[in-house]
Structures are given as structure tokens and as C-alpha cells.
Short mmCIF file of C-alpha atoms and ligand atoms in Angstrom, two decimals:
data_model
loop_
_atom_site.label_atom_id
_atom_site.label_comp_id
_atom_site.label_asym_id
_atom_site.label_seq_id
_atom_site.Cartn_x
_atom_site.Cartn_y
_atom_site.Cartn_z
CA UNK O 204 -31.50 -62.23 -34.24
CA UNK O 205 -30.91 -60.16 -30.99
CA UNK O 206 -33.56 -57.59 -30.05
CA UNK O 207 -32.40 -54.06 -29.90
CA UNK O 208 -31.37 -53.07 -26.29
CA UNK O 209 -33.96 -50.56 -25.27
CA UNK O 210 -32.66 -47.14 -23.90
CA UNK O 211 -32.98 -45.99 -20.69
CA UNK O 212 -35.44 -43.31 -19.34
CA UNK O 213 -33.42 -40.58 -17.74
CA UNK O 214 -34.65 -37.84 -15.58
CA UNK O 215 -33.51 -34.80 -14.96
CA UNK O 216 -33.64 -33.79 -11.08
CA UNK O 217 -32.87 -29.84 -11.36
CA UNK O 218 -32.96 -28.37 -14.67
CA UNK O 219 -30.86 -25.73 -14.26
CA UNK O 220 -27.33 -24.87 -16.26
CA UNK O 221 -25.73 -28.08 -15.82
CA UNK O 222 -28.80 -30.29 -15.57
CA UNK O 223 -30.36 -28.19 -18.44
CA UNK O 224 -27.18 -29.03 -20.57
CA UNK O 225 -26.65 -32.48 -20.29
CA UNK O 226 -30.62 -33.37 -20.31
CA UNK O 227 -30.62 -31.27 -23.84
CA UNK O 228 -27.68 -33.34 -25.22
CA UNK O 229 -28.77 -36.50 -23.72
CA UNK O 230 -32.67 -36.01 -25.45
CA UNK O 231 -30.76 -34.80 -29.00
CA UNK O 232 -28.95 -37.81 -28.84
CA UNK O 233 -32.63 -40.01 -28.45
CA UNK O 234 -32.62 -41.17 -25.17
CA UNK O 235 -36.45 -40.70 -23.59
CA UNK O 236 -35.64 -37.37 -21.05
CA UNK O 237 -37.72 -35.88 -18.43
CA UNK O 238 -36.83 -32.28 -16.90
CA UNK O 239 -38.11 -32.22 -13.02
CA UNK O 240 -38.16 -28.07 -13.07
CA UNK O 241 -39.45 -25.82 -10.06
CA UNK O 242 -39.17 -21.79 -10.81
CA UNK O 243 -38.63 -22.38 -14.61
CA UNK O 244 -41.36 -25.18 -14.66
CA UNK O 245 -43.82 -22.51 -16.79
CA UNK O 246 -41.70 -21.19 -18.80
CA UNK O 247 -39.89 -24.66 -19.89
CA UNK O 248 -43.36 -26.31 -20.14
CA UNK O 249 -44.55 -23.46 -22.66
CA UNK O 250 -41.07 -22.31 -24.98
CA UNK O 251 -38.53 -25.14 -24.43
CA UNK O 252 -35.00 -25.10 -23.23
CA UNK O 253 -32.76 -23.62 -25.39
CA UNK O 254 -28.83 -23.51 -25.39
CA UNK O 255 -26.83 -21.21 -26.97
CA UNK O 256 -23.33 -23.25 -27.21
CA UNK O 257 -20.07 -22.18 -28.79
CA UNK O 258 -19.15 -25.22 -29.24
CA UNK O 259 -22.04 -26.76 -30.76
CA UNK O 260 -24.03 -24.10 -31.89
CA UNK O 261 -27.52 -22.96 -30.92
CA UNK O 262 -29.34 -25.75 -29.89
CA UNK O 263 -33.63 -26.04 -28.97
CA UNK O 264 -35.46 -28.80 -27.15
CA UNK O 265 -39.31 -28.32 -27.97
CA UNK O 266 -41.66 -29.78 -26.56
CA UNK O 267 -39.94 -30.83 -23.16
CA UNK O 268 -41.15 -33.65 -20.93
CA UNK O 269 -41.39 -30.95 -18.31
CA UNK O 270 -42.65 -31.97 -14.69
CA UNK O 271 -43.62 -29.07 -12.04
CA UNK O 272 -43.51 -32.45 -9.16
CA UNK O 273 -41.50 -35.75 -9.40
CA UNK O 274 -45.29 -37.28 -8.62
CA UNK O 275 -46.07 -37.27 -12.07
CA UNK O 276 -42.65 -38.79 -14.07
CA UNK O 277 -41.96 -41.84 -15.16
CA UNK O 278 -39.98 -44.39 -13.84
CA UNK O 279 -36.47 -43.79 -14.45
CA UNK O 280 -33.34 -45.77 -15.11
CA UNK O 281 -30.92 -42.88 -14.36
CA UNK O 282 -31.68 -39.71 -12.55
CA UNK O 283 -29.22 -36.80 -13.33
CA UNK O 284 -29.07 -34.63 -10.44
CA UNK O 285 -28.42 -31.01 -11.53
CA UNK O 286 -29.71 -29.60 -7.99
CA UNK O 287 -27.19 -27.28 -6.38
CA UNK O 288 -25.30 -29.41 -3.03
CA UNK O 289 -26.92 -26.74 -0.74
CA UNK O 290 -30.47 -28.98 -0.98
CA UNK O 291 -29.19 -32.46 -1.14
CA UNK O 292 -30.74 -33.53 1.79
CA UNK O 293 -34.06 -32.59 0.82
CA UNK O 294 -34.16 -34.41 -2.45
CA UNK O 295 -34.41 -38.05 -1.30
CA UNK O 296 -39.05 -37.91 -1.73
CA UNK O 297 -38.66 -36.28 -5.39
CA UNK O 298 -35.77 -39.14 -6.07
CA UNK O 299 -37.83 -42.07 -4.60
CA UNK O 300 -40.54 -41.18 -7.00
CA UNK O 301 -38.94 -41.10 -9.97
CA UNK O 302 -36.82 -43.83 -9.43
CA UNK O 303 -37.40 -46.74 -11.46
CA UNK O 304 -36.17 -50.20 -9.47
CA UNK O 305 -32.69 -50.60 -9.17
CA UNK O 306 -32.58 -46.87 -10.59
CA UNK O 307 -29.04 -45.16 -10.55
CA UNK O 308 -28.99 -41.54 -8.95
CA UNK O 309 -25.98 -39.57 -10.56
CA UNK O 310 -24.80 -36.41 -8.74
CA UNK O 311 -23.54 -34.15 -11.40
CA UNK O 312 -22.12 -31.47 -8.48
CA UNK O 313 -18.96 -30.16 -7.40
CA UNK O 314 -17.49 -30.49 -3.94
CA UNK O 315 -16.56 -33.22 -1.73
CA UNK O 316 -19.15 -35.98 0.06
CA UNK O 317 -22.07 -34.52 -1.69
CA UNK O 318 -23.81 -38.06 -2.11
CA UNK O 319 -23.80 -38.76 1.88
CA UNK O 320 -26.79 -37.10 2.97
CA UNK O 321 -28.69 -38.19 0.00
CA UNK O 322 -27.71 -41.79 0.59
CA UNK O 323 -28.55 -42.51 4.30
CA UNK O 324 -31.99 -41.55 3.37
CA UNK O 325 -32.39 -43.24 0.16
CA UNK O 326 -32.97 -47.50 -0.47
CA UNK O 327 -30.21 -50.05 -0.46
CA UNK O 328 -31.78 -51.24 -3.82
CA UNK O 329 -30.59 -47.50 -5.77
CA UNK O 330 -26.90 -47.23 -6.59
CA UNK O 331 -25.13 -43.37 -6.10
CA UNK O 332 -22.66 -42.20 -8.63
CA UNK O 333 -20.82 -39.21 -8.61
CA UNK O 334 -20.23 -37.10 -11.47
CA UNK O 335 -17.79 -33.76 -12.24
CA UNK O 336 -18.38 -31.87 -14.71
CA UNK O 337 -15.74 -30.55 -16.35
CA UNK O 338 -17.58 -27.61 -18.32
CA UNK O 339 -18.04 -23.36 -18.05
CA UNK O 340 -22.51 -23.19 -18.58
CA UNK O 341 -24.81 -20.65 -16.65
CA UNK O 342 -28.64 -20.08 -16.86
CA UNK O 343 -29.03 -16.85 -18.80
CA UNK O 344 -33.12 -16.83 -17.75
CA UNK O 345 -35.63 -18.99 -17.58
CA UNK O 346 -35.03 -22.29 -20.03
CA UNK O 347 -32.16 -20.87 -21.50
CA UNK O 348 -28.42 -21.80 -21.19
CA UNK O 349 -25.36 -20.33 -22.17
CA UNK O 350 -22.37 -22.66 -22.75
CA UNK O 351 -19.33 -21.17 -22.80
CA UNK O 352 -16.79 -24.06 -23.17
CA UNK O 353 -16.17 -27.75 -22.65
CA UNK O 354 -17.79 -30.26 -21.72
CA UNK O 355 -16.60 -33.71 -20.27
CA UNK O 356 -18.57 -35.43 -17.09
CA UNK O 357 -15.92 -38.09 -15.45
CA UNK O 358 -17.94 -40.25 -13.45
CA UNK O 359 -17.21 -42.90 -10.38
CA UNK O 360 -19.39 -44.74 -7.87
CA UNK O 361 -20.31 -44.14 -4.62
CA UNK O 362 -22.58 -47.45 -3.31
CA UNK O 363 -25.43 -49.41 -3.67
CA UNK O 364 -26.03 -53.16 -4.30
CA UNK O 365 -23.79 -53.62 -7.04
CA UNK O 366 -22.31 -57.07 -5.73
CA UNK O 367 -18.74 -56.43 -6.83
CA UNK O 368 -16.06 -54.24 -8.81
CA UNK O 369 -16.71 -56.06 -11.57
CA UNK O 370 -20.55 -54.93 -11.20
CA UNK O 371 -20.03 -51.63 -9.92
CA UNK O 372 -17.35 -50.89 -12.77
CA UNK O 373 -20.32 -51.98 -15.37
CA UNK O 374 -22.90 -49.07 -13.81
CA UNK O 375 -19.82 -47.01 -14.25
CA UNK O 376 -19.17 -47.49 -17.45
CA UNK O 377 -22.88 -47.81 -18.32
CA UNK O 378 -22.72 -44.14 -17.15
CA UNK O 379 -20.00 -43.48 -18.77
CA UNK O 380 -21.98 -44.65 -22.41
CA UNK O 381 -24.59 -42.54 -21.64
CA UNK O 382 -23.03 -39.24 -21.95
CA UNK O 383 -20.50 -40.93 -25.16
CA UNK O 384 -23.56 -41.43 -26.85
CA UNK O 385 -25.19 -37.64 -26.42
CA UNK O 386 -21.05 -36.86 -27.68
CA UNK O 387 -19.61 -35.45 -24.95
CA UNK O 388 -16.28 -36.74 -23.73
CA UNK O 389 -16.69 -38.83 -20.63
CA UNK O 390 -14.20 -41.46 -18.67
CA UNK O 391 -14.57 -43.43 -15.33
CA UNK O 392 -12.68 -42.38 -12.42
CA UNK O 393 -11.40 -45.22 -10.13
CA UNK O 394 -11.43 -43.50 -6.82
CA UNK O 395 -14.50 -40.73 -6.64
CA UNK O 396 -13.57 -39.42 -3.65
CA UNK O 397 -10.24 -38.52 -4.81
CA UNK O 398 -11.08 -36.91 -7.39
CA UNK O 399 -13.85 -34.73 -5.90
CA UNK O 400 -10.60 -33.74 -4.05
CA UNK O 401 -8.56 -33.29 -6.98
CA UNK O 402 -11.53 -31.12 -8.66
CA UNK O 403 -11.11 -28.98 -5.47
CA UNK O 404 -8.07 -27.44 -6.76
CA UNK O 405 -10.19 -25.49 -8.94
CA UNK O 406 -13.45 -24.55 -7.44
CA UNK O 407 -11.90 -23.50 -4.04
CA UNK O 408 -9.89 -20.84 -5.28
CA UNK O 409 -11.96 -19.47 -8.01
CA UNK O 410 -15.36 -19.97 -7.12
CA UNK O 411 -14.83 -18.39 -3.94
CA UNK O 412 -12.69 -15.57 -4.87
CA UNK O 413 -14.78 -14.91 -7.53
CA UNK O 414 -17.72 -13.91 -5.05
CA UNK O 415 -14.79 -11.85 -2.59
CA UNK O 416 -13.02 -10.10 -5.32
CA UNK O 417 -16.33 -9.64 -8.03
CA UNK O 418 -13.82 -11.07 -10.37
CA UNK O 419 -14.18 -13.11 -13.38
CA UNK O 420 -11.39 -16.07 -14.60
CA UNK O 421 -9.54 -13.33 -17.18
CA UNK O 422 -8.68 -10.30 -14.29
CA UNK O 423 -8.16 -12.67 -11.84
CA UNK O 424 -5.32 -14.07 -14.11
CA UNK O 425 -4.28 -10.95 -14.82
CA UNK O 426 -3.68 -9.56 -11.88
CA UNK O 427 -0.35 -10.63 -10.13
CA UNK O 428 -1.75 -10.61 -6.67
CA UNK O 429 -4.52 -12.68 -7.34
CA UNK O 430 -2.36 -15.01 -9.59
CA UNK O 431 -0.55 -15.54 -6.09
CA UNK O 432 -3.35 -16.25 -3.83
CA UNK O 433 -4.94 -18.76 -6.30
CA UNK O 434 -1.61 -20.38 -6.39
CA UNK O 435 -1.48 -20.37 -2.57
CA UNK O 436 -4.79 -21.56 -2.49
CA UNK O 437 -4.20 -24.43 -5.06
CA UNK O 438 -1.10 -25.63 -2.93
CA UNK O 439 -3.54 -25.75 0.59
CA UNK O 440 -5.94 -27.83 -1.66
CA UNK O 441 -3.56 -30.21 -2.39
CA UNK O 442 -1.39 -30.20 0.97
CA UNK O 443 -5.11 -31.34 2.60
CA UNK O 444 -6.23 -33.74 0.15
CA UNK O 445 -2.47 -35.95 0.52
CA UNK O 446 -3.21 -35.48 4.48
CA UNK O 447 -6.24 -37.27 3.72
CA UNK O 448 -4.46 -39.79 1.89
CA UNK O 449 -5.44 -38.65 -2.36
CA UNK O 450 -2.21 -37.91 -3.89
CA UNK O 451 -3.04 -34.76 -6.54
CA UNK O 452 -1.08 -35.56 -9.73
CA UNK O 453 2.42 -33.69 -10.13
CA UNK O 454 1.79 -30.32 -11.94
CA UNK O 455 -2.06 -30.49 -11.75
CA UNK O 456 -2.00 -26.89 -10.51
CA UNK O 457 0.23 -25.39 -12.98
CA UNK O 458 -1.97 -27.82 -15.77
CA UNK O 459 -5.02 -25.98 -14.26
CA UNK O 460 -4.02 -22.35 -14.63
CA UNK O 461 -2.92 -23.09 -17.77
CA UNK O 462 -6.62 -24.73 -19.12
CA UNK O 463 -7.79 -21.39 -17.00
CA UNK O 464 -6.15 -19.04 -19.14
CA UNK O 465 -6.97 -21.04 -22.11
CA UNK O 466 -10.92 -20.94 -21.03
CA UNK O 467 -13.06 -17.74 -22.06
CA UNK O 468 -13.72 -14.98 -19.68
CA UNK O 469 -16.23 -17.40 -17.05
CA UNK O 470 -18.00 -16.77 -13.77
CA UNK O 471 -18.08 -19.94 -11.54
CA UNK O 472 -21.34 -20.99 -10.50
CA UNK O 473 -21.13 -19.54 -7.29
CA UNK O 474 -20.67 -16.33 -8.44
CA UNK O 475 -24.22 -16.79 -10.15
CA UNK O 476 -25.38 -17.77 -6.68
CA UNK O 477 -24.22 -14.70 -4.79
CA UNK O 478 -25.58 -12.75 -7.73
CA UNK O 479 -28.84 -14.30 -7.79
CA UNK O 480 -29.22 -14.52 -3.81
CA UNK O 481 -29.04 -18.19 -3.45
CA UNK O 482 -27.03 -19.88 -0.75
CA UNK O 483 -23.22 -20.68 -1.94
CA UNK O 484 -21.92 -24.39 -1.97
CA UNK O 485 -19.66 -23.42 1.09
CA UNK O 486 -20.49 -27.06 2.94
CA UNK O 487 -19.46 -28.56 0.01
CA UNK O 488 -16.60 -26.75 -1.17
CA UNK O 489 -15.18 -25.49 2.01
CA UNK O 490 -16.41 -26.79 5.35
CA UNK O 491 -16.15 -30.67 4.27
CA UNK O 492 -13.04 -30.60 2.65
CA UNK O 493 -11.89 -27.99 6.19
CA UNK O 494 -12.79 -30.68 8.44
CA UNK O 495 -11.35 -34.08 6.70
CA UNK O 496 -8.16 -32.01 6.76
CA UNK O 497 -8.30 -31.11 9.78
CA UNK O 498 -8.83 -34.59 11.27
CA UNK O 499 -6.29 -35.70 9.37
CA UNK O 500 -3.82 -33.34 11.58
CA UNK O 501 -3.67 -30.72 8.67
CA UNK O 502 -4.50 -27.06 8.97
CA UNK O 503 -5.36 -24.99 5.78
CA UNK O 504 -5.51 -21.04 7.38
CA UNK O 505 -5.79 -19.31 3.64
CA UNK O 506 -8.94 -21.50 2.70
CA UNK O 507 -10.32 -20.75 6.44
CA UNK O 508 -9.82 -17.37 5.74
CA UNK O 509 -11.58 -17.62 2.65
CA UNK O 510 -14.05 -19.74 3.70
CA UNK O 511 -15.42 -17.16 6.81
CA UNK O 512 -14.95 -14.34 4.83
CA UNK O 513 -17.90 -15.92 2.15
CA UNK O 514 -19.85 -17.51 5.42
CA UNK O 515 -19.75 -13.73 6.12
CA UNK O 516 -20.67 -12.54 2.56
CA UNK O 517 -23.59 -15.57 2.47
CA UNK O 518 -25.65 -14.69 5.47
CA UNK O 519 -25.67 -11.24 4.77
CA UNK O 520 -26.52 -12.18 0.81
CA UNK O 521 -29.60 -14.51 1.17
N1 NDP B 612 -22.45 -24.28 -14.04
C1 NDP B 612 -21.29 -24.86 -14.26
O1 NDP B 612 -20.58 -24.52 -15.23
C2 NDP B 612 -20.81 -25.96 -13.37
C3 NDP B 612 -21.53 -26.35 -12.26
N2 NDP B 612 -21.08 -27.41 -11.51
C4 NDP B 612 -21.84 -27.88 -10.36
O2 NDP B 612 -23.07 -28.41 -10.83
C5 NDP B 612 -24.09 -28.27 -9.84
C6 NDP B 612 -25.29 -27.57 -10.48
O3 NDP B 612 -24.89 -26.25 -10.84
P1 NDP B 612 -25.67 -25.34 -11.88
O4 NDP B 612 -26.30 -26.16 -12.93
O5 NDP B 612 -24.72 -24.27 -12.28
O6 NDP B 612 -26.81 -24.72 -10.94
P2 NDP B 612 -28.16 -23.96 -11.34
O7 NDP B 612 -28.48 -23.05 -10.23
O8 NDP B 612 -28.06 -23.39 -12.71
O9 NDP B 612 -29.22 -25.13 -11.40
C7 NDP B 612 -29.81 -25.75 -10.29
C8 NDP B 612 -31.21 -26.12 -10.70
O10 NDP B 612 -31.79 -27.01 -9.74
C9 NDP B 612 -33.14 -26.60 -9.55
N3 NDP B 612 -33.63 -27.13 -8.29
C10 NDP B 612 -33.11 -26.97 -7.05
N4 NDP B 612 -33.86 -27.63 -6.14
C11 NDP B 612 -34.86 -28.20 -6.83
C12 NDP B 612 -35.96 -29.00 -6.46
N5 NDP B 612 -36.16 -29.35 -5.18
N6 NDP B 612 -36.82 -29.43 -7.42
C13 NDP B 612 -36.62 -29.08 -8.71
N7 NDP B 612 -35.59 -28.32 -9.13
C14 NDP B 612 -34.73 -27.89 -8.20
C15 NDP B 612 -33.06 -25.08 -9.57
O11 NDP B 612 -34.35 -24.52 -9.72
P3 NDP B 612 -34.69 -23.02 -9.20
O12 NDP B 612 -34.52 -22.15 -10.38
O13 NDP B 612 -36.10 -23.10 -8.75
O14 NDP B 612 -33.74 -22.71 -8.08
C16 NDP B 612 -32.15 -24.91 -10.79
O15 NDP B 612 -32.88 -24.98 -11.98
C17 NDP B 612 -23.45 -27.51 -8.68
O16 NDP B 612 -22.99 -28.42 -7.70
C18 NDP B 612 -22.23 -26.81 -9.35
O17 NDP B 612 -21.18 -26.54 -8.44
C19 NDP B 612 -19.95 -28.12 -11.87
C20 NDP B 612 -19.23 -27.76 -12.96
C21 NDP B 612 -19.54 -26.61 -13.76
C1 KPL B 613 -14.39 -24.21 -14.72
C2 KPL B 613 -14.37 -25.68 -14.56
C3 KPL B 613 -14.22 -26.24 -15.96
C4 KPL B 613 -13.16 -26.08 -13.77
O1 KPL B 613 -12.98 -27.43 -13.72
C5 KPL B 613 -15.57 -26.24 -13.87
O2 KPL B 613 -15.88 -27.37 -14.14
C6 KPL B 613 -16.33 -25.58 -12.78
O3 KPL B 613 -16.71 -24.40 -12.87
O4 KPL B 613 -16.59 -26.24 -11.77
#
């Protein structure tokens, strides 16, 4: 008789909303999870996380495998990266010790070439995924989590040793299992990098807009003028992401107002950033995605303007 196939040990690098989430699923689901915290460490380490979900219902992990330092975790199989991009950089010590050999480092983040500065100063021998979430959850205080709606984490690689697509479409889809099993809808994208672009047509104009205009999703669909610029802003997304060669599905902007209106009243993360006084995703949501289109001969002016105006709103905020 075959042996059972032992689990892997995940860890959780950022415990915030997202990381928070997905580690709480993951660890309901049986899989051996450890939280790396760093303001909530105390608080975690003493009452849990907790998530209040409307979809699933009120949900509390007690004990947690809580770590204040990556020093003391185990190894890990898969690290979950739930850090915001602003820090990426910076995370490559706390990764390297809780990497198990061979570990795979998945960066559950929004925006476009987050993985690069982790990458060039991690190991050949780790592989980098990339993961989008697909899901409306905010920190409501310390351990616990308010999740509004939805749910699915698409994930696709980025590199690492994996000798070919045959291997690298197994870590995939090893990734892929992980979050199946916890039962939350998840699929393998073919080309990350496209759809990090393709996610785009989301987070620029609302996450931004919702920090210019203090606006939530419902007013800014209800108002005609903002209706307009998110729909302006939608078309610059995709007019930069085909200059850089990712064709944006027919429709995908109309399909996205629509799952908008559909969603409950939600404040992007960055709004949560400007409110809390933490440094917005603007590299990653703005500058990178600025540049590629740039080189690639195309000019977005209404995401520029955007773009300065929170540059503007970010130094003065933090
Ligand atoms: N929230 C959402 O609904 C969605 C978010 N995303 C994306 O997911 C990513 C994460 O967002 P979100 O979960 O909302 O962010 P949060 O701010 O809620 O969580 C980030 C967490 O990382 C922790 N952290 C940061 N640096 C370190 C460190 N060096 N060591 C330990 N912990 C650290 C923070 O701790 P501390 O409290 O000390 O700062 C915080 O708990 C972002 O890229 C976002 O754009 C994508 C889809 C939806
Ligand atoms: C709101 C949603 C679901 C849009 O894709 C999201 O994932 C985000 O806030 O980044």
C-alpha cells in the first residue's frame, strides 16, 4: 500500500487581510500553517485571528503558530506572501529563513513585476509564483478580518529551477491544489505577466480614485462622472498592456463594472493604506505598468495624471 503524501508546511509572510485570510482557510482545511506577524504579533499570539466572512461565516483560528521573527519558523514548503509590494525588496532575509529547500515563494499581491526585486536577491534553488487574488477582505484591527466577498487566487509562475513547462506547470498546479483543498476557487494562469496586466484594469482605476475622490465602489458607480473616468481609465489600461504585447480579453472592462456593481459597497486596499498612513502600491500599480508602456511607444496621460496626483497625496500622507 502507498503511504499517505504528507502535506506541506506553509508559512505565512505578512499576516495581514489577505495573508490573514488565506493562512486561516489554508490551517481549517489541515495543512500545518505558520503566521510571520510584526505589529499584530501580540495580539495574534494571545486571542487568535478571527474572520468575520459573509460568505463563510464567522470563522476563529486559536492557538496560531504565530512568529514575531522568521528566525524561529519552520522550514517551509510554500511561503504565502501577504506583505504589501511597497517592502518587497526587504523581504528576501525573513524568506531565506523560512524557506525549506527547494521552497516555493508565492506573491499573493496586486500590480505588475512585483516578484523582480525579490528574485535577484533570493537563491536559484527557490521557485517565484505569482498569485491575484480575486477577493474584497480588510483588517478591521489587530487579528481580525473582515471578508466582504469572493475569493479565488489564480496563480502562474515566475522562475526558478523548475527544468521545464512540464515541471513548472506541476508547481503551478501544486499551487493551484493548495488553495482547492482550503475550498476556495483557484485556476492556473498561462502567462503571469499578462495577467498582472489584465488585473490592472481594476486596481488602477479604483484603487487610486478611491484615495482622490474618498469614494467607495457603490458612489463611484453611481455617479456618472466617475462612471466615465473609470471607463477612460479602464480603456488606457488596456491600450498599454496590447502596446506591451498582452491582448486584454474583448469586453473585460464592461465584464468588470458589471462584477463591480454586483460586489458590496468595498474600499480597495489602498484606500486602507492612505487611511492608515502607510505608503500606497503606486510602484506597483502605476509607475511599472507607466514605464513598460511607455517603452513600448505608448503614452497613458489620464493614469499619469492619476498617478502624480496620489504621488502628491502619498508624500504628504506618510
Ligand atoms: N485586501 C484585499 O482585498 C486585496 C489585496 N490585494 C493585494 O494583496 C496584497 C496584501 O494586501 P492586504 O492583505 O490588503 O494588506 P495588509 O496591509 O492588510 O497586510 C499586509 C501585512 O503584511 C505585514 N507585513 C509587512 N511587512 C512585514 C514584515 N517585514 N514582516 C512581517 N509582516 C509584515 C503587515 O504588518 P503591519 O501591520 O506591521 O504593517 C500586514 O499585516 C497587496 O499587494 C494588495 O494590493 C489583492 C486583492 C485584494
Ligand atoms: C476588488 C477586486 C476583487 C478586483 O479584482 C480585487 O481583487 C482587489 O481589490 O484587488
Amino acid at each position: 500500500m502507498m503511504g499517505a503524501v504528507a502535506k506541506p508546511t506553509i508559512g505565512i509572510i505578512g499576516t495581514g487581510a489577505i495573508g490573514g485570510f488565506y493562512g486561516v482557510m489554508l490551517a481549517r482545511a489541515g495543512f500545518d500553517v505558520h503566521f510571520l506577524l510584526r505589529s499584530e504579533f501580540s495580539a495574534v499570539a494571545e486571542r487568535g485571528l478571527h474572520v468575520d466572512s459573509a460568505p463563510y461565516g464567522a470563522m476563529t483560528l486559536s492557538p496560531v503558530q504565530a512568529y514575531s521573527t522568521a528566525e524561529d519558523m519552520p522550514p517551509c514548503d510554500w511561503l504565502l506572501v501577504g506583505t504589501k509590494t511597497t517592502s518587497n525588496a526587504d523581504l528576501a532575509p525573513a524568506i531565506l529563513q523560512a524557506a525549506a529547500p527547494n521552497a516555493k515563494v508565492l506573491l499573493l499581491q496586486n500590480g505588475l513585476d512585483v516578484e523582480d526585486s525579490l528574485r535577484e536577491r533570493l537563491p536559484d534553488s527557490l521557485h517565484v509564483l505569482g498569485g491575484l487574488c480575486y477577493i474584497c477582505v480588510h483588517r478591521e484591527g489587530p487579528g481580525v478580518i473582515t471578508h466582504q466577498a469572493l475569493g479565488a487566487v489564480h496563480v502562474g509562475f515566475h522562475s526558478g529551477p523548475a527544468a521545464d513547462a512540464t515541471a513548472r506547470a506541476a508547481i503551478v498546479e501544486e499551487g493551484v491544489g493548495l488553495f482547492r483543498a482550503a475550498g476556495i476557487d483557484s485556476q492556473a494562469m498561462a502567462n503571469l505577466h499578462q495577467a498582472r496586466w489584465q488585473k490592472l484594469v481594476w486596481n488602477v482605476p479604483y484603487n487610486g480614485l478611491s484615495v482622490l475622490l474618498g469614494a467607495s465602489t457603490t458612489p463611484l458607480m453611481a455617479d456618472a462622472d466617475s462612471r466615465e473616468l473609470i471607463r477612460a481609465l479602464m480603456a488606457e489600461v488596456v491600450l498599454g498592456a496590447t502596446a506591451c504585447g498582452h491582448d486584454i480579453p474583448a469586453g473585460y472592462a464592461e465584464h468588470l463594472f458589471m462584477v463591480t456593481e454586483r460586489m458590496p459597497d468595498y474600499w480597495p486596499s489602498m484606500y486602507h493604506d492612505f487611511l492608515h498612513k502607510r505608503p500606497l502600491e503606486l510602484a506597483a500599480i502605476y509607475t511599472r505598468p507607466l514605464a513598460a508602456a511607455k517603452a513600448a511607444g505608448c503614452e497613458l496621460p489620464r493614469i499619469e495624471a492619476l498617478y502624480r496626483s496620489l504621488s502628491f497625496i502619498d508624500r504628504r500622507n506618510t
